[in-house]
């Protein structure tokens, strides 16, 4: 039949061929129609899909097209579906909804494809009103059997934020496939309902790589990297083949957890599986190595990249900054500019961090100014926080305060917290109290701010004020977050809480500390009990010091790792001055490199020194 139509079309004069097959408006269509009637030529030469596309959006023209299509053997809805699909995927998806209304006005019976295309338009527009109408059409015409269509409806409700409706649809589905479960998990994760998502995941009759990857990624984004790693181990155990997205999710979990051994194994797997050239995988590898304290490995990945994005450069700059290599971070930035790569806001956060940790106030000021002047980047709250941190660390507390007062956006808890931290180091009680007043309103349940203010009072021996702040914490239900350190040995993460003696190797850990203490005292170590801001006897203060979580983790690492190997510790709070001084000595005594990642930065202890030029 196609051959006959084609030959008939070619039998027409050339201008008529163009008129019949390439009309672009209803007027041109009518001219083609008139020509065919006049020459007694079959109407089947006119492409029906073209009739639909040029007449779809006008009521009068639609009526004409509807009558014209009655002369074709092809079902009306098949022709209109093609048009609906095009409109739904266009820049104006609402046109698909308009066309659907026309079809219903003219009693054109929809099929499951019709509903799928119009739902796609409703989804693009997040049009819950019309989406619910189409859902009603699905129910009316009995398309519930169509699992693809049901999955589209699930996704529509999920994107519109109507999870309760999505759950009802899911529960009523006559059958479900892995896509149905994945859609529910995706939207539960996006809505912040991690427990609900995990509940669905645990009940899935079958899982594919997307199911596992979504759940691992959800663990990372909800602050549960340990669970993410455990899920990956389970996934690996049952033989599910991972993809690049899985690799990125697991590497992110390793970064947050400090799980270097697993991260390195994933790196090797990526090379073998051909993911080694994937820029997103490589960028995540840089981040993982940086956060696990392996700056050299991060640098190696960066230098071997065939293609670098701004994310690659920014990750390297940030990594160098938090490891105390400020000058090199600035050098990498210069190299990036020379290569014509435009920086973004994240790049400048790394640069300002570098300047802050090294006390490069003038350079920091210049970078902050050139952000907008040279690159058109409007500073965000993170950049303002970096500048306050820069001034505060350098002891320029009044300048930091004036900077906050002149900010064009409202300062948040991080900004005032940076000033409070500077007040503690430089012993400015007046500004500390002002910062604390703002923090009490902005972030009333953050224990850290109360503790810093209490410690400032304690250092000034204003014990009544320190006690008042502690009572205020209690009255507001704010609990002090205990110091917690973790270390991974043979693929197992061991966690230590300050003062905890419940570990199975607690006696060995205590014996190891006593031995180290004897060596340290021979080298002039004296416990810095000023960091224990409690009004108790000196011996009691020393006992508190010796139970710090990072010291427990270090002793455990020395007992359970081979001589000469690097010990890597992750801590949830800042390393105190006493632990910082002790670790420098211990690194020389045991001839080991000790890498500690605390809340603010990395400390690489080696040969009696730390990579950070100053503790603060």
mmCIF file of N, CA and C in Angstrom, residues 412-418 420-421 435-455 469-470 472-482 572-574 599-600:
data_model
loop_
_atom_site.group_PDB
_atom_site.id
_atom_site.type_symbol
_atom_site.label_atom_id
_atom_site.label_comp_id
_atom_site.label_asym_id
_atom_site.label_seq_id
_atom_site.Cartn_x
_atom_site.Cartn_y
_atom_site.Cartn_z
ATOM 1 N N UNK A 412 23.593 33.793 59.114
ATOM 2 C CA UNK A 412 23.023 32.580 59.720
ATOM 3 C C UNK A 412 23.885 32.119 60.900
ATOM 4 N N UNK A 413 23.572 30.936 61.407
ATOM 5 C CA UNK A 413 24.287 30.422 62.567
ATOM 6 C C UNK A 413 25.761 30.171 62.300
ATOM 7 N N UNK A 414 26.098 29.773 61.076
ATOM 8 C CA UNK A 414 27.504 29.501 60.736
ATOM 9 C C UNK A 414 28.321 30.786 60.812
ATOM 10 N N UNK A 415 27.744 31.887 60.333
ATOM 11 C CA UNK A 415 28.447 33.182 60.339
ATOM 12 C C UNK A 415 28.710 33.633 61.775
ATOM 13 N N UNK A 416 27.656 33.648 62.608
ATOM 14 C CA UNK A 416 27.842 34.058 64.003
ATOM 15 C C UNK A 416 28.709 33.047 64.762
ATOM 16 N N UNK A 417 28.610 31.759 64.375
ATOM 17 C CA UNK A 417 29.435 30.732 65.017
ATOM 18 C C UNK A 417 30.917 30.938 64.749
ATOM 19 N N UNK A 418 31.250 31.418 63.522
ATOM 20 C CA UNK A 418 32.655 31.700 63.196
ATOM 21 C C UNK A 418 33.192 32.818 64.083
ATOM 22 N N UNK A 420 32.015 33.583 67.059
ATOM 23 C CA UNK A 420 32.095 33.042 68.419
ATOM 24 C C UNK A 420 33.378 32.239 68.608
ATOM 25 N N UNK A 421 33.753 31.452 67.606
ATOM 26 C CA UNK A 421 34.990 30.677 67.689
ATOM 27 C C UNK A 421 36.215 31.571 67.807
ATOM 28 N N UNK A 435 27.400 37.343 69.911
ATOM 29 C CA UNK A 435 27.255 36.240 68.952
ATOM 30 C C UNK A 435 26.332 35.168 69.514
ATOM 31 N N UNK A 436 26.498 34.874 70.801
ATOM 32 C CA UNK A 436 25.681 33.839 71.445
ATOM 33 C C UNK A 436 24.206 34.221 71.474
ATOM 34 N N UNK A 437 23.919 35.521 71.646
ATOM 35 C CA UNK A 437 22.515 35.967 71.653
ATOM 36 C C UNK A 437 21.849 35.696 70.300
ATOM 37 N N UNK A 438 22.580 35.993 69.244
ATOM 38 C CA UNK A 438 22.044 35.722 67.899
ATOM 39 C C UNK A 438 21.895 34.224 67.657
ATOM 40 N N UNK A 439 22.877 33.457 68.097
ATOM 41 C CA UNK A 439 22.847 32.004 67.892
ATOM 42 C C UNK A 439 21.705 31.355 68.660
ATOM 43 N N UNK A 440 21.368 31.915 69.815
ATOM 44 C CA UNK A 440 20.266 31.371 70.616
ATOM 45 C C UNK A 440 18.943 31.474 69.862
ATOM 46 N N UNK A 441 18.838 32.465 68.971
ATOM 47 C CA UNK A 441 17.630 32.625 68.164
ATOM 48 C C UNK A 441 17.702 31.812 66.871
ATOM 49 N N UNK A 442 18.877 31.795 66.245
ATOM 50 C CA UNK A 442 19.012 31.152 64.940
ATOM 51 C C UNK A 442 19.112 29.637 65.024
ATOM 52 N N UNK A 443 19.807 29.151 66.035
ATOM 53 C CA UNK A 443 20.060 27.699 66.126
ATOM 54 C C UNK A 443 20.018 27.279 67.590
ATOM 55 N N UNK A 444 18.838 27.347 68.212
ATOM 56 C CA UNK A 444 18.747 27.176 69.674
ATOM 57 C C UNK A 444 19.085 25.774 70.175
ATOM 58 N N UNK A 445 19.091 24.772 69.300
ATOM 59 C CA UNK A 445 19.348 23.403 69.754
ATOM 60 C C UNK A 445 20.764 22.917 69.435
ATOM 61 N N UNK A 446 21.606 23.811 68.937
ATOM 62 C CA UNK A 446 22.991 23.433 68.626
ATOM 63 C C UNK A 446 23.837 23.496 69.901
ATOM 64 N N UNK A 447 24.256 22.326 70.352
ATOM 65 C CA UNK A 447 24.987 22.254 71.621
ATOM 66 C C UNK A 447 26.332 22.962 71.569
ATOM 67 N N UNK A 448 26.944 22.984 70.388
ATOM 68 C CA UNK A 448 28.300 23.522 70.261
ATOM 69 C C UNK A 448 28.419 24.966 70.699
ATOM 70 N N UNK A 449 27.433 25.781 70.361
ATOM 71 C CA UNK A 449 27.507 27.199 70.686
ATOM 72 C C UNK A 449 27.425 27.442 72.193
ATOM 73 N N UNK A 450 26.561 26.707 72.880
ATOM 74 C CA UNK A 450 26.458 26.836 74.334
ATOM 75 C C UNK A 450 27.784 26.453 74.989
ATOM 76 N N UNK A 451 28.367 25.359 74.457
ATOM 77 C CA UNK A 451 29.599 24.844 75.070
ATOM 78 C C UNK A 451 30.751 25.822 74.877
ATOM 79 N N UNK A 452 30.841 26.422 73.677
ATOM 80 C CA UNK A 452 31.919 27.397 73.424
ATOM 81 C C UNK A 452 31.778 28.587 74.368
ATOM 82 N N UNK A 453 30.550 29.096 74.519
ATOM 83 C CA UNK A 453 30.350 30.239 75.423
ATOM 84 C C UNK A 453 30.665 29.849 76.866
ATOM 85 N N UNK A 454 30.220 28.659 77.269
ATOM 86 C CA UNK A 454 30.525 28.183 78.616
ATOM 87 C C UNK A 454 32.026 28.063 78.826
ATOM 88 N N UNK A 455 32.719 27.572 77.807
ATOM 89 C CA UNK A 455 34.171 27.431 77.900
ATOM 90 C C UNK A 455 34.882 28.783 77.961
ATOM 91 N N UNK A 469 25.142 28.969 81.757
ATOM 92 C CA UNK A 469 24.974 28.527 80.366
ATOM 93 C C UNK A 469 24.646 27.041 80.320
ATOM 94 N N UNK A 470 25.325 26.254 81.176
ATOM 95 C CA UNK A 470 25.049 24.808 81.217
ATOM 96 C C UNK A 470 23.613 24.543 81.682
ATOM 97 N N UNK A 472 21.124 26.585 81.263
ATOM 98 C CA UNK A 472 20.272 27.006 80.154
ATOM 99 C C UNK A 472 20.132 25.883 79.122
ATOM 100 N N UNK A 473 21.257 25.198 78.857
ATOM 101 C CA UNK A 473 21.228 24.048 77.946
ATOM 102 C C UNK A 473 20.252 22.995 78.446
ATOM 103 N N UNK A 474 20.340 22.708 79.733
ATOM 104 C CA UNK A 474 19.496 21.671 80.332
ATOM 105 C C UNK A 474 18.030 22.060 80.257
ATOM 106 N N UNK A 475 17.733 23.326 80.578
ATOM 107 C CA UNK A 475 16.348 23.792 80.560
ATOM 108 C C UNK A 475 15.748 23.749 79.159
ATOM 109 N N UNK A 476 16.594 23.966 78.155
ATOM 110 C CA UNK A 476 16.105 23.960 76.772
ATOM 111 C C UNK A 476 16.173 22.571 76.130
ATOM 112 N N UNK A 477 16.607 21.605 76.912
ATOM 113 C CA UNK A 477 16.667 20.244 76.392
ATOM 114 C C UNK A 477 17.790 20.003 75.417
ATOM 115 N N UNK A 478 18.848 20.827 75.494
ATOM 116 C CA UNK A 478 19.995 20.674 74.596
ATOM 117 C C UNK A 478 21.029 19.786 75.271
ATOM 118 N N UNK A 479 21.389 18.701 74.620
ATOM 119 C CA UNK A 479 22.363 17.772 75.199
ATOM 120 C C UNK A 479 23.716 17.915 74.501
ATOM 121 N N UNK A 480 24.765 17.863 75.292
ATOM 122 C CA UNK A 480 26.123 17.956 74.753
ATOM 123 C C UNK A 480 26.434 16.721 73.916
ATOM 124 N N UNK A 481 26.879 16.977 72.705
ATOM 125 C CA UNK A 481 27.260 15.883 71.820
ATOM 126 C C UNK A 481 28.603 15.312 72.290
ATOM 127 N N UNK A 482 28.645 14.019 72.611
ATOM 128 C CA UNK A 482 29.911 13.458 73.084
ATOM 129 C C UNK A 482 30.935 13.356 71.961
ATOM 130 N N UNK A 572 34.184 13.594 65.222
ATOM 131 C CA UNK A 572 33.011 14.431 64.960
ATOM 132 C C UNK A 572 33.163 15.861 65.480
ATOM 133 N N UNK A 573 34.089 16.090 66.423
ATOM 134 C CA UNK A 573 34.328 17.420 66.981
ATOM 135 C C UNK A 573 35.750 17.858 66.665
ATOM 136 N N UNK A 574 36.103 19.046 67.121
ATOM 137 C CA UNK A 574 37.481 19.509 66.917
ATOM 138 C C UNK A 574 38.440 18.750 67.815
ATOM 139 N N UNK A 599 36.252 18.122 62.786
ATOM 140 C CA UNK A 599 35.110 18.840 62.222
ATOM 141 C C UNK A 599 35.530 19.951 61.273
ATOM 142 N N UNK A 600 36.752 20.476 61.454
ATOM 143 C CA UNK A 600 37.179 21.645 60.690
ATOM 144 C C UNK A 600 38.185 21.347 59.587
#
